[in-house]
Coordinates of N, CA and C in Angstrom, one line a residue:
M1 N -1.7 -149.6 -71.6 CA -2.3 -148.3 -72.4 C -2.8 -148.8 -73.8
Q2 N -3.9 -148.5 -74.0 CA -4.4 -149.0 -75.4 C -4.0 -147.8 -76.4
A3 N -4.0 -148.3 -77.6 CA -3.5 -146.9 -78.9 C -4.4 -147.2 -80.3
I4 N -4.5 -146.3 -80.7 CA -5.5 -146.3 -81.9 C -4.4 -146.1 -82.6
T5 N -4.6 -147.2 -84.0 CA -3.8 -147.0 -85.2 C -4.4 -146.2 -86.2
M6 N -4.0 -145.3 -86.7 CA -4.1 -144.1 -88.0 C -4.1 -145.1 -89.1
N7 N -4.5 -144.3 -90.3 CA -4.5 -144.9 -91.3 C -3.1 -145.1 -92.4
D8 N -2.2 -144.4 -91.8 CA -0.8 -144.3 -92.2 C 0.0 -145.2 -91.3
G9 N -0.5 -145.8 -90.4 CA 0.2 -146.9 -89.5 C 0.8 -146.5 -88.2
N10 N 0.7 -145.0 -88.0 CA 0.9 -144.3 -86.7 C 0.1 -144.7 -85.6
K11 N 0.7 -145.2 -84.3 CA -0.2 -145.4 -83.4 C -0.2 -144.1 -82.3
I12 N -1.3 -144.1 -82.0 CA -1.6 -142.6 -80.8 C -2.3 -143.5 -79.5
P13 N -1.3 -143.0 -78.4 CA -2.0 -143.3 -77.5 C -3.4 -143.1 -76.9
Q14 N -4.3 -144.3 -76.6 CA -5.6 -143.6 -76.0 C -5.7 -143.5 -74.5
L15 N -5.3 -142.0 -74.0 CA -5.1 -141.9 -72.8 C -6.7 -141.4 -71.7
G16 N -7.6 -141.7 -72.7 CA -9.0 -141.5 -71.9 C -10.2 -141.6 -73.0
Y17 N -11.3 -141.8 -72.3 CA -12.4 -141.9 -73.4 C -13.6 -140.6 -72.7
G18 N -14.6 -140.9 -73.3 CA -15.7 -140.0 -72.9 C -17.3 -140.8 -73.3
V19 N -18.0 -140.7 -72.5 CA -19.5 -141.0 -72.8 C -20.2 -139.9 -73.6
F20 N -20.7 -140.0 -74.5 CA -21.7 -138.9 -75.3 C -22.8 -139.2 -75.3
Q21 N -23.7 -138.4 -75.3 CA -25.1 -138.2 -76.1 C -25.2 -137.7 -77.2
M22 N -25.7 -138.0 -78.2 CA -25.7 -137.6 -79.8 C -27.1 -137.4 -80.2
S23 N -27.3 -136.3 -81.0 CA -28.7 -136.0 -81.4 C -28.5 -135.3 -82.7
S24 N -29.3 -135.3 -83.6 CA -29.1 -134.8 -85.0 C -30.2 -134.5 -85.6
D25 N -29.8 -133.5 -86.5 CA -31.1 -133.0 -87.5 C -30.7 -132.9 -88.7
E26 N -30.9 -134.1 -89.5 CA -30.5 -134.3 -90.9 C -31.2 -133.2 -91.5
A27 N -32.2 -132.8 -91.7 CA -32.6 -131.4 -92.4 C -32.0 -130.5 -92.6
A28 N -31.3 -130.0 -91.2 CA -30.6 -128.9 -90.9 C -29.2 -129.2 -91.3
G29 N -28.9 -130.4 -91.2 CA -27.1 -131.0 -91.3 C -26.6 -130.5 -90.0
H30 N -27.2 -130.5 -88.7 CA -26.5 -130.2 -87.7 C -26.4 -131.8 -86.6
L31 N -25.6 -132.0 -86.0 CA -25.0 -133.1 -85.0 C -24.5 -132.4 -83.9
L32 N -25.2 -132.7 -82.9 CA -24.9 -132.1 -81.6 C -24.5 -133.4 -80.8
G33 N -23.6 -132.9 -79.9 CA -23.0 -133.7 -78.9 C -22.7 -133.2 -77.3
R34 N -23.1 -134.2 -76.4 CA -22.7 -133.8 -75.1 C -22.0 -134.5 -74.3
A35 N -20.8 -134.3 -73.8 CA -20.3 -134.9 -72.9 C -20.9 -135.4 -71.7
V36 N -21.2 -136.6 -70.9 CA -21.8 -136.9 -70.3 C -21.3 -137.5 -68.8
A37 N -19.7 -137.9 -69.4 CA -18.7 -138.9 -68.8 C -17.8 -138.7 -69.3
E38 N -16.3 -138.5 -68.3 CA -15.0 -138.6 -69.0 C -14.0 -139.1 -68.4
Q39 N -13.0 -139.8 -68.8 CA -12.0 -140.3 -67.9 C -10.6 -140.1 -68.4
A40 N -9.7 -139.7 -67.8 CA -8.4 -139.5 -68.5 C -7.3 -140.4 -67.7
D41 N -6.0 -141.0 -67.9 CA -5.2 -141.5 -67.4 C -4.4 -140.2 -66.5
E42 N -3.7 -140.6 -65.5 CA -3.2 -139.5 -64.6 C -1.9 -138.9 -65.2
S43 N -1.4 -139.4 -66.4 CA -0.2 -139.3 -67.0 C -0.5 -137.7 -67.9
I44 N -1.6 -137.4 -68.3 CA -2.0 -136.4 -68.6 C -2.6 -135.1 -67.9
L45 N -2.7 -135.3 -66.6 CA -3.4 -134.8 -65.9 C -2.3 -133.4 -65.1
A46 N -2.6 -132.5 -64.6 CA -2.2 -131.3 -64.1 C -3.2 -130.8 -63.1
D47 N -2.9 -130.8 -61.9 CA -3.9 -130.1 -60.9 C -5.3 -131.0 -61.1
D48 N -5.4 -132.3 -61.6 CA -6.5 -132.8 -61.5 C -7.5 -132.2 -62.9
V49 N -6.7 -131.6 -63.9 CA -7.3 -131.0 -65.2 C -6.7 -131.7 -66.0
V50 N -7.3 -132.0 -67.3 CA -6.6 -132.5 -68.5 C -5.6 -131.6 -69.0
D51 N -4.2 -131.9 -69.0 CA -3.1 -130.9 -69.4 C -3.2 -131.0 -71.2
L52 N -3.7 -130.3 -72.1 CA -3.6 -130.7 -73.3 C -2.5 -130.9 -74.1
G53 N -1.2 -129.7 -73.5 CA 0.2 -130.1 -73.7 C 0.5 -131.5 -73.7
K54 N 0.1 -132.3 -72.3 CA 0.4 -133.8 -72.2 C -0.3 -134.7 -73.3
L55 N -1.5 -134.1 -73.7 CA -2.5 -135.0 -73.9 C -2.2 -135.1 -75.6
S56 N -1.7 -134.1 -76.0 CA -1.4 -133.9 -77.8 C -2.4 -134.3 -78.4
P57 N -3.8 -133.9 -78.4 CA -5.2 -134.4 -79.0 C -5.3 -134.1 -80.4
V58 N -6.0 -135.1 -80.9 CA -6.0 -135.2 -82.7 C -7.4 -134.8 -82.8
T59 N -7.6 -133.9 -84.1 CA -8.7 -133.5 -84.5 C -8.8 -133.6 -86.1
F60 N -10.1 -134.0 -86.4 CA -10.3 -134.2 -87.9 C -10.5 -132.7 -88.5
D61 N -10.2 -132.8 -89.7 CA -10.0 -131.4 -90.3 C -10.7 -131.7 -91.9
P62 N -11.9 -131.6 -91.8 CA -12.8 -131.9 -92.8 C -12.4 -131.3 -94.3
A63 N -11.9 -130.1 -94.3 CA -11.6 -129.4 -95.5 C -10.5 -130.3 -96.1
L64 N -9.6 -130.5 -95.6 CA -8.4 -131.4 -96.1 C -8.6 -133.0 -95.7
R65 N -9.6 -133.4 -95.4 CA -9.9 -134.7 -95.1 C -8.5 -135.3 -94.4
A66 N -8.0 -134.5 -93.3 CA -6.8 -134.8 -92.8 C -7.0 -134.9 -91.1
Y67 N -6.1 -135.6 -90.4 CA -5.9 -135.6 -88.9 C -5.0 -134.7 -88.6
R68 N -5.1 -133.8 -87.6 CA -4.3 -132.7 -87.1 C -4.0 -132.8 -85.7
T69 N -2.8 -132.3 -85.0 CA -2.6 -132.3 -83.7 C -2.9 -130.7 -83.5
L70 N -3.4 -130.6 -82.2 CA -3.4 -129.0 -81.8 C -2.2 -128.7 -81.0
G71 N -1.8 -127.4 -81.3 CA -0.5 -126.8 -81.4 C -0.5 -126.3 -79.6
P72 N 0.7 -125.5 -79.5 CA 1.3 -125.1 -78.2 C 0.2 -123.6 -77.7
V73 N 0.1 -123.3 -76.7 CA -0.9 -122.2 -76.3 C -0.1 -121.0 -76.8
V74 N -0.9 -119.9 -77.3 CA -0.1 -118.9 -78.1 C -0.5 -117.5 -77.4
G75 N -1.3 -117.5 -76.3 CA -2.1 -116.4 -75.7 C -2.9 -116.6 -74.9
K76 N -3.2 -115.9 -73.9 CA -4.3 -116.2 -72.6 C -5.5 -115.3 -73.4
A77 N -6.6 -116.0 -73.1 CA -7.5 -115.9 -73.9 C -8.1 -114.3 -73.1
R78 N -8.5 -114.2 -72.0 CA -9.0 -112.8 -71.6 C -8.0 -111.5 -71.6
S79 N -6.6 -111.8 -71.3 CA -5.6 -110.6 -71.4 C -5.4 -110.3 -73.0
E80 N -5.3 -111.4 -73.7 CA -5.1 -111.0 -75.3 C -6.4 -110.6 -75.8
G81 N -7.4 -111.1 -75.5 CA -8.7 -110.6 -76.3 C -8.9 -109.1 -75.6
M82 N -9.0 -108.7 -74.6 CA -9.4 -107.2 -74.1 C -8.4 -106.3 -74.9
S83 N -7.1 -106.5 -75.6 CA -6.1 -105.6 -76.0 C -6.5 -105.8 -77.5
L84 N -7.6 -106.3 -77.9 CA -8.3 -106.1 -79.3 C -9.4 -105.1 -79.2
R85 N -9.6 -104.7 -77.9 CA -11.0 -103.7 -78.0 C -10.9 -102.5 -78.4

């Protein structure tokens, strides 16, 4: 299994990868991407779907110029959203 080394020296396992098509509109400041293929290690799958709890994805926070991990599930989208009507 390959790993990505972050600036602080921490190593994050690379459990999957994707192939993306990218386009940009520099005048408007837009960058668009579309996943056209993806692969994932079986260790992060649950019922043939990527389980984000097992993956522990990392995302970039441009406001703080920092990398963050995504946290646990805090509610079900449809049932929680319906209570806000």
